[in-house]
PDB file of C-alpha atoms in Angstrom:
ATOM      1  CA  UNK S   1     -49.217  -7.536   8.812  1.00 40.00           C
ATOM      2  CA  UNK S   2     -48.768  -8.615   5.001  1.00 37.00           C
ATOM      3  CA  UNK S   3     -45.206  -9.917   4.663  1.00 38.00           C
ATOM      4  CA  UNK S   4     -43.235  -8.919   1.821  1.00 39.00           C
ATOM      5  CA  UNK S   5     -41.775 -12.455  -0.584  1.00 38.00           C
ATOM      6  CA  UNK S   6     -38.234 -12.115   0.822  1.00 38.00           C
ATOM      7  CA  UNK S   7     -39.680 -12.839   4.419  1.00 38.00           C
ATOM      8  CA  UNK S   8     -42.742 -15.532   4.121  1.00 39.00           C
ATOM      9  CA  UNK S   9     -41.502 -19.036   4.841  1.00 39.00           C
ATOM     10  CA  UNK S  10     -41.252 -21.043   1.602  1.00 43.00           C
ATOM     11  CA  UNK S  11     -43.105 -24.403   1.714  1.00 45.00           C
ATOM     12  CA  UNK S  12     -41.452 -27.506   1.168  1.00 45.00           C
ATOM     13  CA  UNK S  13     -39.288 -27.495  -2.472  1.00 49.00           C
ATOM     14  CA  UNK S  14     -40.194 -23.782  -3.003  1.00 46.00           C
ATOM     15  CA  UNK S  15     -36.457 -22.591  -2.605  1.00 45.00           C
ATOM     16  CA  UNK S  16     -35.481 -24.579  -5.368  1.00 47.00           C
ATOM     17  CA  UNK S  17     -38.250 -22.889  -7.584  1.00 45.00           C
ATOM     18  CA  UNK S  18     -37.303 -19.771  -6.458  1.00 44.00           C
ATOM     19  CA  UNK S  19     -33.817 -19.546  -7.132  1.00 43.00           C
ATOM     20  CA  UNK S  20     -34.531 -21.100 -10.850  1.00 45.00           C
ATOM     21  CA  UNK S  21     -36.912 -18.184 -10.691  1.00 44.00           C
ATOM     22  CA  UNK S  22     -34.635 -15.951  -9.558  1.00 43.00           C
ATOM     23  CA  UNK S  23     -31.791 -17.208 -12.112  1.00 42.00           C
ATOM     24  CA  UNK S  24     -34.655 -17.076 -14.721  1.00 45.00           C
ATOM     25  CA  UNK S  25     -34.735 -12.926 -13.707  1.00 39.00           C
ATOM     26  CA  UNK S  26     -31.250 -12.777 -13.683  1.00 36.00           C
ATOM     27  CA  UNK S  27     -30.757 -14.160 -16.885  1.00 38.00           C
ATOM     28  CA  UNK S  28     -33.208 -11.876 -18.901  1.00 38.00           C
ATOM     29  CA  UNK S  29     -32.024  -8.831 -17.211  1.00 37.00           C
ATOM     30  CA  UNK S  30     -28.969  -9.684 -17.954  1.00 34.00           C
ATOM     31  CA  UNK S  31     -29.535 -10.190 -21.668  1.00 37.00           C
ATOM     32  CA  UNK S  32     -31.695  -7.372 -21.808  1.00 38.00           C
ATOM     33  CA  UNK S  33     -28.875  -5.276 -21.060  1.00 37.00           C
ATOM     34  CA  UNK S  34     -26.514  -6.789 -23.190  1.00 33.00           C
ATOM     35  CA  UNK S  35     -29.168  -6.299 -25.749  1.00 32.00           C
ATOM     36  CA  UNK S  36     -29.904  -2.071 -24.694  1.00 32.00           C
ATOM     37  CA  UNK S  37     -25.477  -1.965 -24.550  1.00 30.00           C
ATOM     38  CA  UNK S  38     -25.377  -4.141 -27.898  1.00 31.00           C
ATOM     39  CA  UNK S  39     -27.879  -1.252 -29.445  1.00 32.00           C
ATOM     40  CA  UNK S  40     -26.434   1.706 -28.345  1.00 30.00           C
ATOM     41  CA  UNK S  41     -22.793   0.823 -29.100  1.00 29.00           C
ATOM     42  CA  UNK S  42     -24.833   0.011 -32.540  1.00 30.00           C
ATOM     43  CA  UNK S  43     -25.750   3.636 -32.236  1.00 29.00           C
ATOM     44  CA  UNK S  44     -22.220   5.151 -32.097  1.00 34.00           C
ATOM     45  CA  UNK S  45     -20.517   3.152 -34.583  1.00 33.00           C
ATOM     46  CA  UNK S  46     -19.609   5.257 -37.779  1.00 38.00           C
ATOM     47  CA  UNK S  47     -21.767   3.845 -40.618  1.00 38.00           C
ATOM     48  CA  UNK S  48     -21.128   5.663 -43.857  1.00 35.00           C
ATOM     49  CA  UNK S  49     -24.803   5.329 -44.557  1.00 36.00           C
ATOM     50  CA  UNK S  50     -25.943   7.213 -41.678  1.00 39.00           C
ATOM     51  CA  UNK S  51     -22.913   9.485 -41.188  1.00 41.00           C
ATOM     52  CA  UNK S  52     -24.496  12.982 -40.688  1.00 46.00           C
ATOM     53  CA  UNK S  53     -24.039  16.046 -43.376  1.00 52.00           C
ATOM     54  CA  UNK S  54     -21.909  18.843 -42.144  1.00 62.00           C
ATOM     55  CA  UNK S  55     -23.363  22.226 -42.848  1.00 72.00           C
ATOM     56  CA  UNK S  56     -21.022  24.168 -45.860  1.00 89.00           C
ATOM     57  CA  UNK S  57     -17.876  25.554 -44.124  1.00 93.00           C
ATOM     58  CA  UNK S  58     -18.538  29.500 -43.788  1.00 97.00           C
ATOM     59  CA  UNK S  59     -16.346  30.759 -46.841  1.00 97.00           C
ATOM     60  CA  UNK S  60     -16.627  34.690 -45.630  1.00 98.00           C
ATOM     61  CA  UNK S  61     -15.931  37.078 -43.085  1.00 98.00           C
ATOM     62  CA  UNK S  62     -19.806  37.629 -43.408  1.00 98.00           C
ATOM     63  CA  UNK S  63     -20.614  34.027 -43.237  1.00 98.00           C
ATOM     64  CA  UNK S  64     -18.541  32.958 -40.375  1.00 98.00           C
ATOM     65  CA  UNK S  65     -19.770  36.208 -38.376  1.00 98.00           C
ATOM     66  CA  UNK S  66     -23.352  35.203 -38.884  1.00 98.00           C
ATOM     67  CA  UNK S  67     -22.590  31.874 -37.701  1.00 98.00           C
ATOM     68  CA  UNK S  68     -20.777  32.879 -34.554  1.00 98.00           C
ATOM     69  CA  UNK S  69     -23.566  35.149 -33.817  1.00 98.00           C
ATOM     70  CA  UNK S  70     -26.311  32.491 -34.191  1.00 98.00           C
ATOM     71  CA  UNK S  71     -24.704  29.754 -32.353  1.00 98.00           C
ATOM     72  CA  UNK S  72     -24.477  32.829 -28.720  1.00 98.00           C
ATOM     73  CA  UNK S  73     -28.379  33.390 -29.492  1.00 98.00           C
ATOM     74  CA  UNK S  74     -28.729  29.704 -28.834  1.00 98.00           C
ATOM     75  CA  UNK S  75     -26.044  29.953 -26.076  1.00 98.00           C
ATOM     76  CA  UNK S  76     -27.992  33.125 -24.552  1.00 98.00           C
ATOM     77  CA  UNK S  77     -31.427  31.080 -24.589  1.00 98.00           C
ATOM     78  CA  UNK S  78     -29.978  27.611 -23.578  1.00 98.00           C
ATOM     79  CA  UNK S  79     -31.043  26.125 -26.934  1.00 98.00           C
ATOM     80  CA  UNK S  80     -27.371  24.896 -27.121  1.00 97.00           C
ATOM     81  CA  UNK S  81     -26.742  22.274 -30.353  1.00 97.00           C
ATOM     82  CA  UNK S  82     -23.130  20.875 -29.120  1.00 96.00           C
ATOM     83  CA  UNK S  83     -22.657  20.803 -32.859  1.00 97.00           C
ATOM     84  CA  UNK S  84     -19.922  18.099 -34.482  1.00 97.00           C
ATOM     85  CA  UNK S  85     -19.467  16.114 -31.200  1.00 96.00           C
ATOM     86  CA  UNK S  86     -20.717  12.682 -32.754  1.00 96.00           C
ATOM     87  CA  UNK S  87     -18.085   9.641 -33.166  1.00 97.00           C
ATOM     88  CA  UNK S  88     -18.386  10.135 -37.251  1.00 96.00           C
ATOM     89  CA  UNK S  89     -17.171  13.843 -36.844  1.00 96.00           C
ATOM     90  CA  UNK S  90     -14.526  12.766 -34.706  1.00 97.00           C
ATOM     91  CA  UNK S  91     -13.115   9.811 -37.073  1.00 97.00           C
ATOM     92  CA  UNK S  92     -13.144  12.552 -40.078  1.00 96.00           C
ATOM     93  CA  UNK S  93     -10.970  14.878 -38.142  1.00 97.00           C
ATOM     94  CA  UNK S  94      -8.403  12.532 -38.009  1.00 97.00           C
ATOM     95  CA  UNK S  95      -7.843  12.895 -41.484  1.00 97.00           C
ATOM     96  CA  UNK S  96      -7.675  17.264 -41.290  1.00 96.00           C
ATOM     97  CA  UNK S  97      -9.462  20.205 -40.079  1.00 97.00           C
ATOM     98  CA  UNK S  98     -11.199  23.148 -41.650  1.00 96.00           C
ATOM     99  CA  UNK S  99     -12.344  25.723 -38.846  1.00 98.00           C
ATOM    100  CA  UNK S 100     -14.157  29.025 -40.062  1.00 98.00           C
ATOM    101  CA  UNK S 101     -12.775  31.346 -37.070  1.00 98.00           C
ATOM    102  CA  UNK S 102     -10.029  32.523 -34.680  1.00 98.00           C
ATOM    103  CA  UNK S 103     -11.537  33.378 -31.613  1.00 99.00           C
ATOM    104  CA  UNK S 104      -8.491  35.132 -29.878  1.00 99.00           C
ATOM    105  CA  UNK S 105     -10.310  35.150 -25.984  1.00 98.00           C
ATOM    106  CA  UNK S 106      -8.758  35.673 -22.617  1.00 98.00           C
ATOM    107  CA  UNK S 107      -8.378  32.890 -20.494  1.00 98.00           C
ATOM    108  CA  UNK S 108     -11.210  33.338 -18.147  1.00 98.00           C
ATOM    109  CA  UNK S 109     -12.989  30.029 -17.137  1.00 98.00           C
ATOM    110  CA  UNK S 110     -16.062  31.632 -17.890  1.00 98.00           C
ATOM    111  CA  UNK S 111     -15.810  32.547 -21.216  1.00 98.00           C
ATOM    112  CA  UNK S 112     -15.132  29.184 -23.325  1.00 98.00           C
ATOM    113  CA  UNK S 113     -15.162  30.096 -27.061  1.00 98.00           C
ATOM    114  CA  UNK S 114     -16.763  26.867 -28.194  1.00 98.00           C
ATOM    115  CA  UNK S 115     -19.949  26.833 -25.460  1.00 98.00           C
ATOM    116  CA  UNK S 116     -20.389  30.796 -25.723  1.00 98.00           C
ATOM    117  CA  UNK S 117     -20.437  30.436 -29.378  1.00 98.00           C
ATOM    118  CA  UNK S 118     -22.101  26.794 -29.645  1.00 98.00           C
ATOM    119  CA  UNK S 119     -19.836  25.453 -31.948  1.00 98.00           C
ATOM    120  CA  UNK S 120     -18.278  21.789 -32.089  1.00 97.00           C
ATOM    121  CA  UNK S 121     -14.956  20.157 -32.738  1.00 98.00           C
ATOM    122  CA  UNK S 122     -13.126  21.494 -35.905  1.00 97.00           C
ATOM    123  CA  UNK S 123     -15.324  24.469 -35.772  1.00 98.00           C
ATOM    124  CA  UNK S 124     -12.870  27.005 -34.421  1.00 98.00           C
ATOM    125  CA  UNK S 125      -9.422  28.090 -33.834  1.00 98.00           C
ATOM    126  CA  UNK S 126      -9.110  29.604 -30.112  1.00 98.00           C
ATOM    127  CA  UNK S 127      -5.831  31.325 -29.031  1.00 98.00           C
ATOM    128  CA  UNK S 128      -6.671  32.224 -25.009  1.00 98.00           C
ATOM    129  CA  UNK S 129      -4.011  34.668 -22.875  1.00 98.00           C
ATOM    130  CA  UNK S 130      -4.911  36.771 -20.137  1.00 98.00           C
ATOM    131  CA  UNK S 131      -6.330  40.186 -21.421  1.00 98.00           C
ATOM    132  CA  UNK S 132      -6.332  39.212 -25.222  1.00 98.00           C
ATOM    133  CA  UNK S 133      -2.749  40.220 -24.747  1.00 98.00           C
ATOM    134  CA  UNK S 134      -0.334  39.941 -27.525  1.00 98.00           C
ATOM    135  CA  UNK S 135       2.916  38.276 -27.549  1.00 98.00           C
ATOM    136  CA  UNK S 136       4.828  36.634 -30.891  1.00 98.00           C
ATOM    137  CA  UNK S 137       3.104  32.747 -29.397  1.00 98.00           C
ATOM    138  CA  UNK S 138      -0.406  34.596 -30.378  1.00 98.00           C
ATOM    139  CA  UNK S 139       0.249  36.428 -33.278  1.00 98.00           C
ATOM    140  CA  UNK S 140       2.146  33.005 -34.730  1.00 98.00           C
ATOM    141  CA  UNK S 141      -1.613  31.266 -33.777  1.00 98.00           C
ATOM    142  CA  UNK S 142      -3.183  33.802 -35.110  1.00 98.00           C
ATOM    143  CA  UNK S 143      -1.586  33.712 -38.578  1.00 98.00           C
ATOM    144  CA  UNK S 144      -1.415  30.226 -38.337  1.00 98.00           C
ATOM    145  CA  UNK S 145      -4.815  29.695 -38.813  1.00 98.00           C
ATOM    146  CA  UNK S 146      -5.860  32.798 -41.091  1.00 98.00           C
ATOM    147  CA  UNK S 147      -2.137  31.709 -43.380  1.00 98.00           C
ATOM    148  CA  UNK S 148      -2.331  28.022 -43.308  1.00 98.00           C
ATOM    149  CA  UNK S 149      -5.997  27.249 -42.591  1.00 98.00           C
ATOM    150  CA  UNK S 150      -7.563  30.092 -44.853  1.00 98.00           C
ATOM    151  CA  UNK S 151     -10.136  31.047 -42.030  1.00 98.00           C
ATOM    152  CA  UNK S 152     -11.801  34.217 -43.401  1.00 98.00           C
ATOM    153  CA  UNK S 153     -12.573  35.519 -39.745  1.00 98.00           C
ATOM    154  CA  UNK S 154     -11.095  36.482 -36.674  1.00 99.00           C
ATOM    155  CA  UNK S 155     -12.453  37.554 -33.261  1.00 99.00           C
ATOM    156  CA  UNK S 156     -10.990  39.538 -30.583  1.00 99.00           C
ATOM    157  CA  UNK S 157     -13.194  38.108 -27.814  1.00 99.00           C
ATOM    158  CA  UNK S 158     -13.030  40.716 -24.381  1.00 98.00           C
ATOM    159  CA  UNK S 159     -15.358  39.989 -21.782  1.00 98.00           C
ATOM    160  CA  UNK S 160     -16.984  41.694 -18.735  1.00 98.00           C
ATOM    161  CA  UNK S 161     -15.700  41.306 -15.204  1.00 98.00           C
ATOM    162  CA  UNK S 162     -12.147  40.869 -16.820  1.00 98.00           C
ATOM    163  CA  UNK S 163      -9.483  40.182 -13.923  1.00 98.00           C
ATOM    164  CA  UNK S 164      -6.137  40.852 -15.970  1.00 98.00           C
ATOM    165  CA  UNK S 165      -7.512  44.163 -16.904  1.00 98.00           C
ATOM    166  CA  UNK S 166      -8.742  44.782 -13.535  1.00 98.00           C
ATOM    167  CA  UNK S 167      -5.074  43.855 -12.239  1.00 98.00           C
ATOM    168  CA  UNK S 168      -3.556  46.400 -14.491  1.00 98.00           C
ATOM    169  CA  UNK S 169      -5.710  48.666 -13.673  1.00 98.00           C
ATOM    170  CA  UNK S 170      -5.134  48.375  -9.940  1.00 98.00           C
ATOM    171  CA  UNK S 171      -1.684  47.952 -10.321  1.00 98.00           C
ATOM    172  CA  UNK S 172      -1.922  51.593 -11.906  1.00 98.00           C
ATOM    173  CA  UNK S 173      -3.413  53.611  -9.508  1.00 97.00           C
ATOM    174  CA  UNK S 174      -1.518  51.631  -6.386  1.00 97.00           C
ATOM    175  CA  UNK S 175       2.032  51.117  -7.671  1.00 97.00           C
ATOM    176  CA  UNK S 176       2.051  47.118  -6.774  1.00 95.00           C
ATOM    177  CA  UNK S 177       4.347  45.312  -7.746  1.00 94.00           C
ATOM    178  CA  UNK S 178       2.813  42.361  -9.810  1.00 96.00           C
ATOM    179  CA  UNK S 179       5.261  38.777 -10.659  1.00 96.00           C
ATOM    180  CA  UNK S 180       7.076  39.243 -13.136  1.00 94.00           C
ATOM    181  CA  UNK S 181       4.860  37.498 -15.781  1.00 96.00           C
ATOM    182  CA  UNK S 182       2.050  38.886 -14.852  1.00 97.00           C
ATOM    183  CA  UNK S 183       3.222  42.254 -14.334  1.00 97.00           C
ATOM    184  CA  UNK S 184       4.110  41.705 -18.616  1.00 97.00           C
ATOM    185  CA  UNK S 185       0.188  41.455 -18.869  1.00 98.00           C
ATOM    186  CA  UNK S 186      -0.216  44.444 -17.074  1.00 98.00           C
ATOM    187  CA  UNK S 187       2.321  46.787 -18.978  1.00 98.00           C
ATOM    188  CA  UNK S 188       0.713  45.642 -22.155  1.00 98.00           C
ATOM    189  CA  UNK S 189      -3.211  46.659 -20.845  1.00 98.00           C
ATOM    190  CA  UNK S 190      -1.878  49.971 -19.488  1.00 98.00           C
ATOM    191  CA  UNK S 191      -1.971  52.374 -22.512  1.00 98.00           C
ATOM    192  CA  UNK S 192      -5.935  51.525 -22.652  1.00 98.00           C
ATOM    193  CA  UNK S 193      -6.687  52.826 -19.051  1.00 98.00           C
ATOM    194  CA  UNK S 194      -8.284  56.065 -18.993  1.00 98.00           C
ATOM    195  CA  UNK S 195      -7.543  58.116 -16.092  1.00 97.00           C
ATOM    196  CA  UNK S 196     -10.394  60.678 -17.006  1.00 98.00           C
ATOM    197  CA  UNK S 197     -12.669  57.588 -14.960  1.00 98.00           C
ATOM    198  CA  UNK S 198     -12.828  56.323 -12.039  1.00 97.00           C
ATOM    199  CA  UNK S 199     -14.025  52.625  -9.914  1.00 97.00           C
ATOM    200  CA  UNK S 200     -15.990  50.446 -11.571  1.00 98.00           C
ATOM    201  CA  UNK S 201     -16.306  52.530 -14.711  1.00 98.00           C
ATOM    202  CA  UNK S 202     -12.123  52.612 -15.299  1.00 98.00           C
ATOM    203  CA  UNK S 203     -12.227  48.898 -15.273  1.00 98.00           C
ATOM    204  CA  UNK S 204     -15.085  48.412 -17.822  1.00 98.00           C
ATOM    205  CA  UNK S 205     -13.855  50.835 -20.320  1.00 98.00           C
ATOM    206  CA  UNK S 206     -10.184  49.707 -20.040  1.00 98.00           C
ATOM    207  CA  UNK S 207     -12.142  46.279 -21.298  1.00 98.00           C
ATOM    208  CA  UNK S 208     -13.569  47.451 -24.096  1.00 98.00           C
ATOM    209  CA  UNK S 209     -10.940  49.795 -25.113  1.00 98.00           C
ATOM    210  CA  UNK S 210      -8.473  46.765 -25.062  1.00 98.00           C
ATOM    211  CA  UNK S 211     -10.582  44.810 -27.396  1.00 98.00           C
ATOM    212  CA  UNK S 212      -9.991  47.963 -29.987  1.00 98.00           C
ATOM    213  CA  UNK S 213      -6.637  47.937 -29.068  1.00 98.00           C
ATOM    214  CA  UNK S 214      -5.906  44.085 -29.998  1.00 98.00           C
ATOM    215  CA  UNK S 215      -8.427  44.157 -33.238  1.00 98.00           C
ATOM    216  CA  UNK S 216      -6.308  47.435 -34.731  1.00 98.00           C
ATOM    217  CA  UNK S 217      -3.225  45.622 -34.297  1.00 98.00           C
ATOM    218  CA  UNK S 218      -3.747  42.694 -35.769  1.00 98.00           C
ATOM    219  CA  UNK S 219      -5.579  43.978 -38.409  1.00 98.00           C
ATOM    220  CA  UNK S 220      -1.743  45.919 -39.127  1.00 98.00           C
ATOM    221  CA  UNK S 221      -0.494  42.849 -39.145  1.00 98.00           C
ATOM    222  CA  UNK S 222       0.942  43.294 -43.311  1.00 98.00           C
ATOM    223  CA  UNK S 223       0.021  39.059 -43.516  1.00 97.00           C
ATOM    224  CA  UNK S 224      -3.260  40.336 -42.294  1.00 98.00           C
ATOM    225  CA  UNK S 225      -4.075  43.154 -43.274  1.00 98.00           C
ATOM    226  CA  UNK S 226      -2.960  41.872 -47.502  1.00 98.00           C
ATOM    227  CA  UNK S 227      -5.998  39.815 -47.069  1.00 98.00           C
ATOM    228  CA  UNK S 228      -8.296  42.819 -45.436  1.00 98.00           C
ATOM    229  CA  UNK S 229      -7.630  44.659 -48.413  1.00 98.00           C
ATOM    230  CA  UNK S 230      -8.958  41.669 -51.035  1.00 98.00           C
ATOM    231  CA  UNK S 231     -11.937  40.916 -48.849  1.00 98.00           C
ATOM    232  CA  UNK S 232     -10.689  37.151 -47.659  1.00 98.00           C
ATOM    233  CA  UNK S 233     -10.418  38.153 -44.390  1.00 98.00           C
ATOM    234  CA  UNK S 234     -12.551  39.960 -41.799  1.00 98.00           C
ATOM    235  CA  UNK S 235     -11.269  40.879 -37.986  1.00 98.00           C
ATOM    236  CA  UNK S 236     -13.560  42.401 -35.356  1.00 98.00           C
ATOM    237  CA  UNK S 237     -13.727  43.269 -32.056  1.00 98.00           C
ATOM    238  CA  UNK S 238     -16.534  41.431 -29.425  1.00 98.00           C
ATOM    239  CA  UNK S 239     -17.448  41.661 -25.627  1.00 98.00           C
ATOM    240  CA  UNK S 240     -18.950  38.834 -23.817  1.00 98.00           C
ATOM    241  CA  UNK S 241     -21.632  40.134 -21.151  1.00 98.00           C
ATOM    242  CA  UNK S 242     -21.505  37.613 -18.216  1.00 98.00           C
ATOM    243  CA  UNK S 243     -25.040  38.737 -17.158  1.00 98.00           C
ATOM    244  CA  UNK S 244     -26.960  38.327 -19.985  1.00 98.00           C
ATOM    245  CA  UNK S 245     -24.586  35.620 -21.975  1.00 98.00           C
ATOM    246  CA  UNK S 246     -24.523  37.927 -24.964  1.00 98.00           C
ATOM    247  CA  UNK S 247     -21.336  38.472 -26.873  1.00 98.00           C
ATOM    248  CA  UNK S 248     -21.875  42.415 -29.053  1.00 98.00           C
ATOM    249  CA  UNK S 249     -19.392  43.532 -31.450  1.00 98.00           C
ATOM    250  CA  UNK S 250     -17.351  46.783 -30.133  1.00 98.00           C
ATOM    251  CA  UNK S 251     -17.165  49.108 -33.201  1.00 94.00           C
TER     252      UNK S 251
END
């Protein structure tokens, strides 16, 4: 049986020469670490030389729609970019941000704004409450960023499967009584429901038809709806299909 170096029986002096050996290994994987950390710490650091060019900031409704829409193709076909994540993009934050939408989503877990619309930090306002629902909290996000931040777009971001909207519709037809918060969600989603459907099919179109419901409001908004009028600002409706990853605008 061939022994393996750990178990052979060193001649006379060879443990010596094997732990200089040994420390000899140590030493130079040692520094060759230090040297692969050194380098990659070298990497990261902000150097205003190598500090990478942002694309232009979308500047229209148009724009930042096109923009949105590329970064889910890439989302859709797992080409993600994680765009603006580098440690250069996050030291010029600090100084101010310029996002180019309001995604105003539901709070779903499965539906993250950024990821389903590949965009990075800085990239995007996103106001999340169960059901798109509206309170004064939202609409003060929501003009936040279209008053203060001059984003040209916002997007009312429904999605399939959506469990505040299948709450409200349950609580419909059964009469439960939901917590008090919650049951605020609920009365808001209501007026959507259409009782001409039935299962499944109720559910979906509440979704979509709450989506309409959000986008026509805001766009009344008289803050919002000023810059509608002169073109600055654009506000659609979208649906996020958990099966196929693709977010379509609802007309």
């Amino acid at each position: 049986m061939t022994t393996s170096p750990e178990t052979e029986t060193p001649a006379p002096g060879a443990p010596r020469r094997a732990a200089a050996s040994r420390r000899g290994l140590l030493r130079t994987a040692v520094g060759g670490a230090a040297a692969v950390t050194a380098g990659a710490w070298a990497l990261d650091t902000p150097d205003a030389a190598a500090v990478p060019r942002r694309r232009p900031r979308p500047a229209t409704p148009h724009e930042a729609l096109r923009e949105l829409t590329a970064g889910n193709r890439r989302w859709q076909v797992l080409r993600e970019r994680h765009p603006h994540e580098t440690r250069a993009v996050r030291d010029a934050l600090v100084s101010g941000q310029h996002p180019f939408a309001v995604v105003l989503g539901c709070i779903d877990s499965r539906v993250p704004p950024e990821l389903v619309f590949d965009q990075g930090l800085g990239d995007l306002i996103t106001v999340r409450s169960a059901g798109e629902v509206l309170d004064e909290a939202v609409l003060g996000s929501v003009a936040y960023g279209v008053l203060e931040l001059d984003i040209p777009l916002v997007v009312v971001l429904g999605h399939q499967a959506c469990g505040a909207v299948t709450a409200a519709v349950h609580a419909d037809e059964t009469g439960a009584t939901l917590p008090a918060h919650i049951r605020f969600v609920a009365d808001q989603i209501k007026p959507v429901i259409d009782h001409s459907l039935e299962g499944a099919a109720r559910v979906d179109a509440a979704i979509t038809a709450q989506i309409r419901l959000v986008r026509a409001r805001l766009a009344a908004e008289p803050d919002l709806s000023a810059r509608i009028a002169t073109g600055r600002l654009g506000v659609v409706g979208a649906r996020y299909e958990l099966t196929s990853q693709a977010v379509h605008l609802i007309r």
